[in-house]
Tab-separated table of C-alpha atoms in Angstrom:
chain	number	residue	atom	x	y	z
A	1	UNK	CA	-21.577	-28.190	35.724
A	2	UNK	CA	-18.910	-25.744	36.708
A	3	UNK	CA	-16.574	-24.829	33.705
A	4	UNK	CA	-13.858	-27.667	34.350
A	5	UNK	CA	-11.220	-29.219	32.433
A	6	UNK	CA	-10.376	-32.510	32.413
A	7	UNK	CA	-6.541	-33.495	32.326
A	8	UNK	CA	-4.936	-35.999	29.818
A	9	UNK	CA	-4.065	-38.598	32.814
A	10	UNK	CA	-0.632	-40.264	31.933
A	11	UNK	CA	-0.520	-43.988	33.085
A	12	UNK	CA	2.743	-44.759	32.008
A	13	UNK	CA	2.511	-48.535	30.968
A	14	UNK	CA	1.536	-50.528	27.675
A	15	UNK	CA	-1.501	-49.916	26.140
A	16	UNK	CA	-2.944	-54.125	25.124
A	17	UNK	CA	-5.617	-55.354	24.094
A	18	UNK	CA	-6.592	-59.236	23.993
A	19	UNK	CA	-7.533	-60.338	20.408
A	20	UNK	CA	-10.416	-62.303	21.731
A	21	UNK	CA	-12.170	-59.258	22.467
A	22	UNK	CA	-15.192	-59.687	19.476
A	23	UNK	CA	-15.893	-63.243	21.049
A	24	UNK	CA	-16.030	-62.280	24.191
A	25	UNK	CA	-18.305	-59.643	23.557
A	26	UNK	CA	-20.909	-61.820	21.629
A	27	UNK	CA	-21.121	-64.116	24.887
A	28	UNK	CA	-21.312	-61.583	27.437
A	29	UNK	CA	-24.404	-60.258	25.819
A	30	UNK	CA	-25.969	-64.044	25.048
A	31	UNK	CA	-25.216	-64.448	28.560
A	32	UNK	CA	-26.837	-60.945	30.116
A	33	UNK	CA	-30.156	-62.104	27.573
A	34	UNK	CA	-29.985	-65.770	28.958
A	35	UNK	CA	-30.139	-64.425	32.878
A	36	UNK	CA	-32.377	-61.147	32.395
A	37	UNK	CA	-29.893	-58.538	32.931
A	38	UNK	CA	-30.713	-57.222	29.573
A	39	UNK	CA	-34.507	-57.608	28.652
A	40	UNK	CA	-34.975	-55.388	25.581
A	41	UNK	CA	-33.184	-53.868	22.453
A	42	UNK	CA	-32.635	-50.566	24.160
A	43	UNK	CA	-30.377	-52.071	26.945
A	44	UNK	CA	-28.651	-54.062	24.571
A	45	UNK	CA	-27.531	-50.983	22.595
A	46	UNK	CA	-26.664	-49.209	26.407
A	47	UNK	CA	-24.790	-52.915	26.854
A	48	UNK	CA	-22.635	-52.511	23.730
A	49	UNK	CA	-21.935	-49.006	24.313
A	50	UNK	CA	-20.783	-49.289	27.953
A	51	UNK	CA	-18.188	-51.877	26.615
A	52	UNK	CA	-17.634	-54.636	29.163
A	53	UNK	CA	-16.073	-57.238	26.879
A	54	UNK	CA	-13.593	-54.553	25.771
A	55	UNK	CA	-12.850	-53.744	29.159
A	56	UNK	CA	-11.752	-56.983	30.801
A	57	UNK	CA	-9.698	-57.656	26.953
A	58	UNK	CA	-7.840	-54.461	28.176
A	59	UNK	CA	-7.443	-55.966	31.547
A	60	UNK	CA	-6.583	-59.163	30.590
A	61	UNK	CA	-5.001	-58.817	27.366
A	62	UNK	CA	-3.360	-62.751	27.608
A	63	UNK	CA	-6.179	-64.650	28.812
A	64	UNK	CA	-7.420	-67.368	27.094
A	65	UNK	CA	-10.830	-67.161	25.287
A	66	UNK	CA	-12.961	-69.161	28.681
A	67	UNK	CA	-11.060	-67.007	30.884
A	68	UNK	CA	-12.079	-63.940	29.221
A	69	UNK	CA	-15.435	-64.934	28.741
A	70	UNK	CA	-15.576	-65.569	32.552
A	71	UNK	CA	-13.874	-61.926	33.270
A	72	UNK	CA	-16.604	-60.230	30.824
A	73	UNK	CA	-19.955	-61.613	32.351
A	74	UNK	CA	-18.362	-60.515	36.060
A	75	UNK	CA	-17.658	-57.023	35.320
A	76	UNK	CA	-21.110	-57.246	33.373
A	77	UNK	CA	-22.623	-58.222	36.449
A	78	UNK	CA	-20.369	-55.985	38.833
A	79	UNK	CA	-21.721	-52.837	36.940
A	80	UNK	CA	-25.243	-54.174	36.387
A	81	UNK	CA	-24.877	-54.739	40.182
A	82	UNK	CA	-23.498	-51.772	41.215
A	83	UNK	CA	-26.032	-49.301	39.369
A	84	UNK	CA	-28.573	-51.244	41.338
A	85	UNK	CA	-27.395	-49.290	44.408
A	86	UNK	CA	-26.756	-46.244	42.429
A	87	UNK	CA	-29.652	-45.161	39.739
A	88	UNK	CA	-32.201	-47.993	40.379
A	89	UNK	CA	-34.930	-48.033	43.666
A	90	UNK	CA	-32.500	-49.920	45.798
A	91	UNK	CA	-30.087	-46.474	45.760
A	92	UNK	CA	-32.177	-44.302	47.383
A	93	UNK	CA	-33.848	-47.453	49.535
A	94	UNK	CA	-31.522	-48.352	52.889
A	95	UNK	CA	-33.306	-51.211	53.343
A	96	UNK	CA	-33.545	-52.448	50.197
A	97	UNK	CA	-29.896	-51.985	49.766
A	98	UNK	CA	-29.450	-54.134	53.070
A	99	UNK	CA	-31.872	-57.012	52.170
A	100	UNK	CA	-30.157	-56.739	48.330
A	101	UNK	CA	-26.815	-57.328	49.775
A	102	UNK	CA	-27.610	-59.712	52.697
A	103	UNK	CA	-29.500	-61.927	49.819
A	104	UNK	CA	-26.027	-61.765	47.713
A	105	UNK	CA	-23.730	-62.259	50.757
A	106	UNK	CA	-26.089	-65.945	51.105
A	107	UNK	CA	-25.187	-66.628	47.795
A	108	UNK	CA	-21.362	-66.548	48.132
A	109	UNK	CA	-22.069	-68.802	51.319
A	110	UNK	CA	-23.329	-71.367	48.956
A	111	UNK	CA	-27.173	-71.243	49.610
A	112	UNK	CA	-29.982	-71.411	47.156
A	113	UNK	CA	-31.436	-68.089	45.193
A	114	UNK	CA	-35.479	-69.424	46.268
A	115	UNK	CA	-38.047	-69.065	44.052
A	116	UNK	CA	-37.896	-65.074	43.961
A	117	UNK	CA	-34.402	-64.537	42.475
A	118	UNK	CA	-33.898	-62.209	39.599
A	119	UNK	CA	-31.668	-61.222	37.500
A	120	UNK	CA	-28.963	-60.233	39.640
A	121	UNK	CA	-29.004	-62.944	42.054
A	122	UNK	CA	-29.568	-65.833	39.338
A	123	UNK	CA	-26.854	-64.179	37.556
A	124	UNK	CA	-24.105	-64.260	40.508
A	125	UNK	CA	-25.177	-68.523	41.203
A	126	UNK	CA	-23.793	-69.091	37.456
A	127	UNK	CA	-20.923	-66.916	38.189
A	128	UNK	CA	-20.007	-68.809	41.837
A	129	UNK	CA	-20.126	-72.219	39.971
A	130	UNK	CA	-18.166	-71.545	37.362
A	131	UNK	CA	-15.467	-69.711	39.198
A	132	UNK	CA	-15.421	-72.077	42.148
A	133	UNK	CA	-14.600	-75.253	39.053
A	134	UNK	CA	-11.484	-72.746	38.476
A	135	UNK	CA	-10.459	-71.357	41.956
A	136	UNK	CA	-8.932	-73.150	45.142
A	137	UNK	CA	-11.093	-73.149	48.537
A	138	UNK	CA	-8.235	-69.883	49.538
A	139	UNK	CA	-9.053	-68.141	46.471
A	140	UNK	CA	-12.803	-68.324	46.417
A	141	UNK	CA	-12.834	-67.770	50.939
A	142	UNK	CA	-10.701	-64.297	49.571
A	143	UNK	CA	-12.706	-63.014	46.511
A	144	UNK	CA	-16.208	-64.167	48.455
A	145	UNK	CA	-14.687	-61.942	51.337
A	146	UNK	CA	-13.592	-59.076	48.982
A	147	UNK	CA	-16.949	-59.057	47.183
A	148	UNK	CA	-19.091	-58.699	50.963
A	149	UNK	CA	-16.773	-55.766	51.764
A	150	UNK	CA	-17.908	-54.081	48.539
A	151	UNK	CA	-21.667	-54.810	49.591
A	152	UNK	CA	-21.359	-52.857	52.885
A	153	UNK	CA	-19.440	-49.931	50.888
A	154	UNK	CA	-22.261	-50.208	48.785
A	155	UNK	CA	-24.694	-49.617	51.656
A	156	UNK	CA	-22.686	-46.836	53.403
A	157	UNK	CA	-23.333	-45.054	49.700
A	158	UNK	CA	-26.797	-45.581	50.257
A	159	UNK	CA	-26.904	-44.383	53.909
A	160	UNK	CA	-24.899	-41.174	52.817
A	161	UNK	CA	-27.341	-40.697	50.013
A	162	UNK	CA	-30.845	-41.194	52.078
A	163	UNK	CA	-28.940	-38.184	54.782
A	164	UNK	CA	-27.750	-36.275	51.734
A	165	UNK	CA	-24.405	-36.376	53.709
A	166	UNK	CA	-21.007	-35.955	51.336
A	167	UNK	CA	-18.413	-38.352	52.923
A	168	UNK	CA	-15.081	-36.263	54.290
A	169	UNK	CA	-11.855	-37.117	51.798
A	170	UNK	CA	-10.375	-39.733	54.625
A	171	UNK	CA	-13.873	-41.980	54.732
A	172	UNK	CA	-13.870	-41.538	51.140
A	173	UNK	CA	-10.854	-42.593	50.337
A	174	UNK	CA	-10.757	-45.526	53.092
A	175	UNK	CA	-13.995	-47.137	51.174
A	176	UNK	CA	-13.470	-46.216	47.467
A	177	UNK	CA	-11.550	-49.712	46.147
A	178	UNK	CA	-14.637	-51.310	47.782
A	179	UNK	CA	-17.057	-49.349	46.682
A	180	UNK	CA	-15.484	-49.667	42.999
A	181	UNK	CA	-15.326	-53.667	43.222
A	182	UNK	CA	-11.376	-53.440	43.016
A	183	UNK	CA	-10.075	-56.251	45.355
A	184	UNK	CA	-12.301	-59.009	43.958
A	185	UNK	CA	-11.500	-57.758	40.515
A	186	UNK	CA	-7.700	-58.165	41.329
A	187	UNK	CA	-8.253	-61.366	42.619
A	188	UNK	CA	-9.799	-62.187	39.303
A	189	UNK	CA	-5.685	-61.896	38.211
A	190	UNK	CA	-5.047	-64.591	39.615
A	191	UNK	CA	-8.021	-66.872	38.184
A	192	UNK	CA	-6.984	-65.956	34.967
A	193	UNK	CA	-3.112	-66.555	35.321
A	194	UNK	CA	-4.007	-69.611	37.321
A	195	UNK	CA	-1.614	-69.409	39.575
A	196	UNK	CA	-1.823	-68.011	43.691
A	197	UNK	CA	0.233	-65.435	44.982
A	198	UNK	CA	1.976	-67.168	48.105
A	199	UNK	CA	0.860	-65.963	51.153
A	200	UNK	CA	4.459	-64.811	52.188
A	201	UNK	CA	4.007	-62.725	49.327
A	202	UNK	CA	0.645	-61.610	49.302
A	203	UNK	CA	1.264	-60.032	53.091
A	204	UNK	CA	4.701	-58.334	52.391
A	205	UNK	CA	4.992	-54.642	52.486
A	206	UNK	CA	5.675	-54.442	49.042
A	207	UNK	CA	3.092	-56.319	47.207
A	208	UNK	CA	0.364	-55.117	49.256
A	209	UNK	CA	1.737	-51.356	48.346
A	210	UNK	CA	1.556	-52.588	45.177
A	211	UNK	CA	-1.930	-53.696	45.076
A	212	UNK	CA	-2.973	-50.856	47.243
A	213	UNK	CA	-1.429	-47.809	44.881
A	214	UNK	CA	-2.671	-49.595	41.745
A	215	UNK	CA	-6.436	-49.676	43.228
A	216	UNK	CA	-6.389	-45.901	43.702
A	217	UNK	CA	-4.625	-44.961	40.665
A	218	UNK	CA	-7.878	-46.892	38.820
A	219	UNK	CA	-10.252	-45.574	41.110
A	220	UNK	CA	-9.009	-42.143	40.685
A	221	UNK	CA	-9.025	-42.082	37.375
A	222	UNK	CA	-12.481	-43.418	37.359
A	223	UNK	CA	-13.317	-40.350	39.593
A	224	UNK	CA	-11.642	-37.850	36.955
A	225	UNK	CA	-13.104	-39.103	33.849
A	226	UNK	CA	-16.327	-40.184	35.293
A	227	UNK	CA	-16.813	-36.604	36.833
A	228	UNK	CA	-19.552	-35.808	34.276
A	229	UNK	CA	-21.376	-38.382	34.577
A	230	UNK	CA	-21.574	-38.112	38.410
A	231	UNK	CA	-22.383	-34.683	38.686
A	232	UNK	CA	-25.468	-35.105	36.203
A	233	UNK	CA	-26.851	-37.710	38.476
A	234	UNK	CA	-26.474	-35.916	41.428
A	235	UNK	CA	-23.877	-38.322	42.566
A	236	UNK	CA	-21.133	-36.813	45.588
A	237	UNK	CA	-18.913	-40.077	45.989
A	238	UNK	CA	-16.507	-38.874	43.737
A	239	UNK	CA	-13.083	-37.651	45.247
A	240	UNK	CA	-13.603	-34.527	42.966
A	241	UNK	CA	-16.630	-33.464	44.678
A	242	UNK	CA	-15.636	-35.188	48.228
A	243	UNK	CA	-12.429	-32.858	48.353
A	244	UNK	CA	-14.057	-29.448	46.771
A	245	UNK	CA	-16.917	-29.900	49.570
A	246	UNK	CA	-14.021	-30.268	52.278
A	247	UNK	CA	-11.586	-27.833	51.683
A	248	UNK	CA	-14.278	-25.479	49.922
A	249	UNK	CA	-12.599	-25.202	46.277
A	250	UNK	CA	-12.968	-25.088	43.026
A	251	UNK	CA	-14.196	-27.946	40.746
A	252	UNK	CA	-11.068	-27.581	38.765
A	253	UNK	CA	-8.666	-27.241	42.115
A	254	UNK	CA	-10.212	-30.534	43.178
A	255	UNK	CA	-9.644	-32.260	40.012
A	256	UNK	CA	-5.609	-31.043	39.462
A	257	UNK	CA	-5.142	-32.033	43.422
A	258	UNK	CA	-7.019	-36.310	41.669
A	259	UNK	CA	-4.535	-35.802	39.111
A	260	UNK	CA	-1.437	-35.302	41.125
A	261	UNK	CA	-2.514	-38.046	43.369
A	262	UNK	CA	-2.773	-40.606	40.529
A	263	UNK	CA	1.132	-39.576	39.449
A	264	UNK	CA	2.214	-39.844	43.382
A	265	UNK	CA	0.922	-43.304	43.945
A	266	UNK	CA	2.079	-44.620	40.762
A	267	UNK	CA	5.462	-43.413	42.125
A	268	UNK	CA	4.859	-45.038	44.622
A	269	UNK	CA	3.673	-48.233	43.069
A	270	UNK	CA	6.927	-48.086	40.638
A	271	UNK	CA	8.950	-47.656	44.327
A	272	UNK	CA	7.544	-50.824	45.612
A	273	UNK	CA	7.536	-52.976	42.393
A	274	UNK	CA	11.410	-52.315	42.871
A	275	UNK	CA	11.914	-53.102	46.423
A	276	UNK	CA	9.982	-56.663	45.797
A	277	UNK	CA	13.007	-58.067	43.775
A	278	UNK	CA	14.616	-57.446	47.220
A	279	UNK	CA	11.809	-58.728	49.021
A	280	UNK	CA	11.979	-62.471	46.808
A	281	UNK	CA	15.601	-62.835	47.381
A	282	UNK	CA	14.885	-62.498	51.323
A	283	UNK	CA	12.195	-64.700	50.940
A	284	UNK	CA	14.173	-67.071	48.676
A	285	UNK	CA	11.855	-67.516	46.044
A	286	UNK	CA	12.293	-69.706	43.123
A	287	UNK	CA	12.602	-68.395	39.506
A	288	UNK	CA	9.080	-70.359	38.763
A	289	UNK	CA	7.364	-68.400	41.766
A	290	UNK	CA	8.783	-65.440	41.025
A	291	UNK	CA	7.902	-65.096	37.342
A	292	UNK	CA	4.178	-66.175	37.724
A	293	UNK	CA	4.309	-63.787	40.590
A	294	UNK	CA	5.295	-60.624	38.159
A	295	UNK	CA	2.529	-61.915	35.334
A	296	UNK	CA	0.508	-60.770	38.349
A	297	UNK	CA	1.916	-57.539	38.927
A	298	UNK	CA	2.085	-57.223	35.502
A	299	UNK	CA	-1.803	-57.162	35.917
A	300	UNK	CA	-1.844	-54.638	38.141
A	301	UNK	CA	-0.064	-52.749	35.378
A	302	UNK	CA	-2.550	-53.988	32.234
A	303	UNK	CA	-5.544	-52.455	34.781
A	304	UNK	CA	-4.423	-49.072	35.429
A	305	UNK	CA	-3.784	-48.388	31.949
A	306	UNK	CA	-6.465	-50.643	30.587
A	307	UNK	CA	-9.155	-48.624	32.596
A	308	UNK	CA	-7.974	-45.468	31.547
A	309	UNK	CA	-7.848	-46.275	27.774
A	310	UNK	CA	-11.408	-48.236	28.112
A	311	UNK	CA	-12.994	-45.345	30.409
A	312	UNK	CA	-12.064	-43.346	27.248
A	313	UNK	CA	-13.459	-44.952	24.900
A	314	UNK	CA	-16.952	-46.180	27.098
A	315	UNK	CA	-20.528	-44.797	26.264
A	316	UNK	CA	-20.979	-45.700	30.143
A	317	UNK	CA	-19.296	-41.901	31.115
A	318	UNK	CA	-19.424	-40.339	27.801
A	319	UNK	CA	-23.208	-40.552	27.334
A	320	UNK	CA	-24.933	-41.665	31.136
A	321	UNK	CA	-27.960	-43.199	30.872
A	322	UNK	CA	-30.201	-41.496	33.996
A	323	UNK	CA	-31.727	-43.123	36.592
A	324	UNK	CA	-35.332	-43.836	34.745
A	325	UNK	CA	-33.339	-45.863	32.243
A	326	UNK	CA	-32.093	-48.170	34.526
A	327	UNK	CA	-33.912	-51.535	35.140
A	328	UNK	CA	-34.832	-52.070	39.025
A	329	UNK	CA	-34.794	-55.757	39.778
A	330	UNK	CA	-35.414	-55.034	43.780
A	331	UNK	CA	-38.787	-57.506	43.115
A	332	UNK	CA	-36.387	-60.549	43.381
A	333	UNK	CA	-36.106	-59.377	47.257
A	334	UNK	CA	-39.757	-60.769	48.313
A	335	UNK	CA	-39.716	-63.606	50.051
């Protein structure tokens, strides 16, 4: 890799943890054995390393133990999932990709797995039931709806990869909280405060700035500090690479330009977290509404930090596994 260095990214918000974290972690990896997304010791050790539990008790440092438990198996499965499309035989496999996706999509529709499902797909039915006992028919239609848009960013990855075409820094950026799972995993908020953003709310200016800024400042900083990681797998979507390749740069131009972008949107996010208190008087929100509505934003907050302090600490970009150590469970696409 070209001589870079990486910046010390400053999320300015509280660094939490939940104290649930060791629990969590024991049943996210009964519950990876129990569905086949881990099949031998080796994986398990890759498992612990990449950190999952320790992730979502960063992200959700006040959830109760179930809810945490709940938050831990989905990102397990989100990054299981997602290296699927990226180091396993559906990655470099269009039409695997499609039939992989269009087999999940019928899931969150409510349909069977058949006889075939794997893994991945057997893994996602537990996750739909036990979400849908928690979630209203409006939550689930969003975060089923969310999830689908991350399958199709997922196949546009796996187009670009089969052309060996880099995306240009607009397309990039237009599909990266998709392609990173972030909208269904800030609905996930929500689940665990148990309590739905109003729609008034929801579609303001300001709280969709919010949502938007925070998104990018995580999936920025998951392009600076998993930069290594990419670039030994060969991997271009990665605004580092994206914007060197457009405006023909350096590596270490590219990354300074990421970490400047990260401190203007969370200006930007700290601009519109202001103008909301404005935007609940106009709306005449009551004190109730308006506090649960801050323990969300306050989530918002808990994952841009939270992924920056867990990215740190991960084995998952401090030691990537390659491609050949990455299960391929594309045989659950048969029938």
């Amino acid at each position: 890799m070209e001589d870079v260095a990486l910046p010390v990214l400053r999320i300015p918000f509280p660094s939490r943890i939940n104290p649930f974290e060791a629990e969590a972690a024991a049943h996210t990896t009964e519950w990876a054995w129990q569905y086949g997304l881990i099949t031998e010791e080796a994986e398990q050790v890759r498992f612990a390393g990449e950190s999952y539990a320790r992730l979502v008790a960063r992200l959700y440092p006040e959830a109760s133990l179930p809810d945490l438990e709940l938050a831990a198996d989905l990102n397990s499965w989100f990054h299981v999932y997602d290296d699927q499309f990226e180091l396993a035989d559906v990655g470099r496999d269009p039409m695997l990709a499609r039939r992989l996706a269009k087999r999940t999509e019928s899931l969150l529709q409510g349909d069977p797995p058949g006889p075939s499902a794997g893994p991945v797909l057997r893994g996602l039915v537990d996750l739909r039931g036990r979400m849908r006992i928690r979630a209203g028919a409006p939550w689930w239609e969003r975060f089923s709806r969310n999830l689908r848009q991350c399958f199709d960013a997922a196949i546009w990855e796996v187009d670009n990869r089969a052309a060996g075409k880099i995306p240009d820094p607009a397309s990039y950026v237009d599909r990266k909280l998709d392609i990173a799972y972030v909208p269904p995993s800030f609905d996930l908020i929500e689940l665990v405060e148990h309590f739905e953003v109003p729609a008034a709310i929801r579609i303001s200016p300001e709280y969709t700035t919010l949502q938007h800024e925070a998104g990018h400042v995580v999936v920025c900083t998951n392009d600076v500090i998993g930069l290594r990681r990419e670039l030994a797998h060969g991997e271009f979507h990665n605004l580092v690479v994206v914007l060197k390749n457009a405006q023909d740069c350096t590596l270490q131009e590219a990354v300074d330009q990421v970490e400047r972008t990260i401190s203007e949107r969370i200006d930007k996010y700290l601009a519109a977290k202001e103008a909301l208190e404005a935007r609940f008087d106009i709306l005449g929100v009551d004190e109730k509404v308006r506090q649960a509505t801050q323990r969300c934003i306050a989530g918002l907050e808990h994952w841009m930090r939270g992924y920056l302090d867990w990215a740190l600490e991960s084995q998952r970009f401090s030691d990537p596994v390659l491609p050949s150590q990455v299960s391929s469970f594309h045989r659950e696409l048969i029938d």
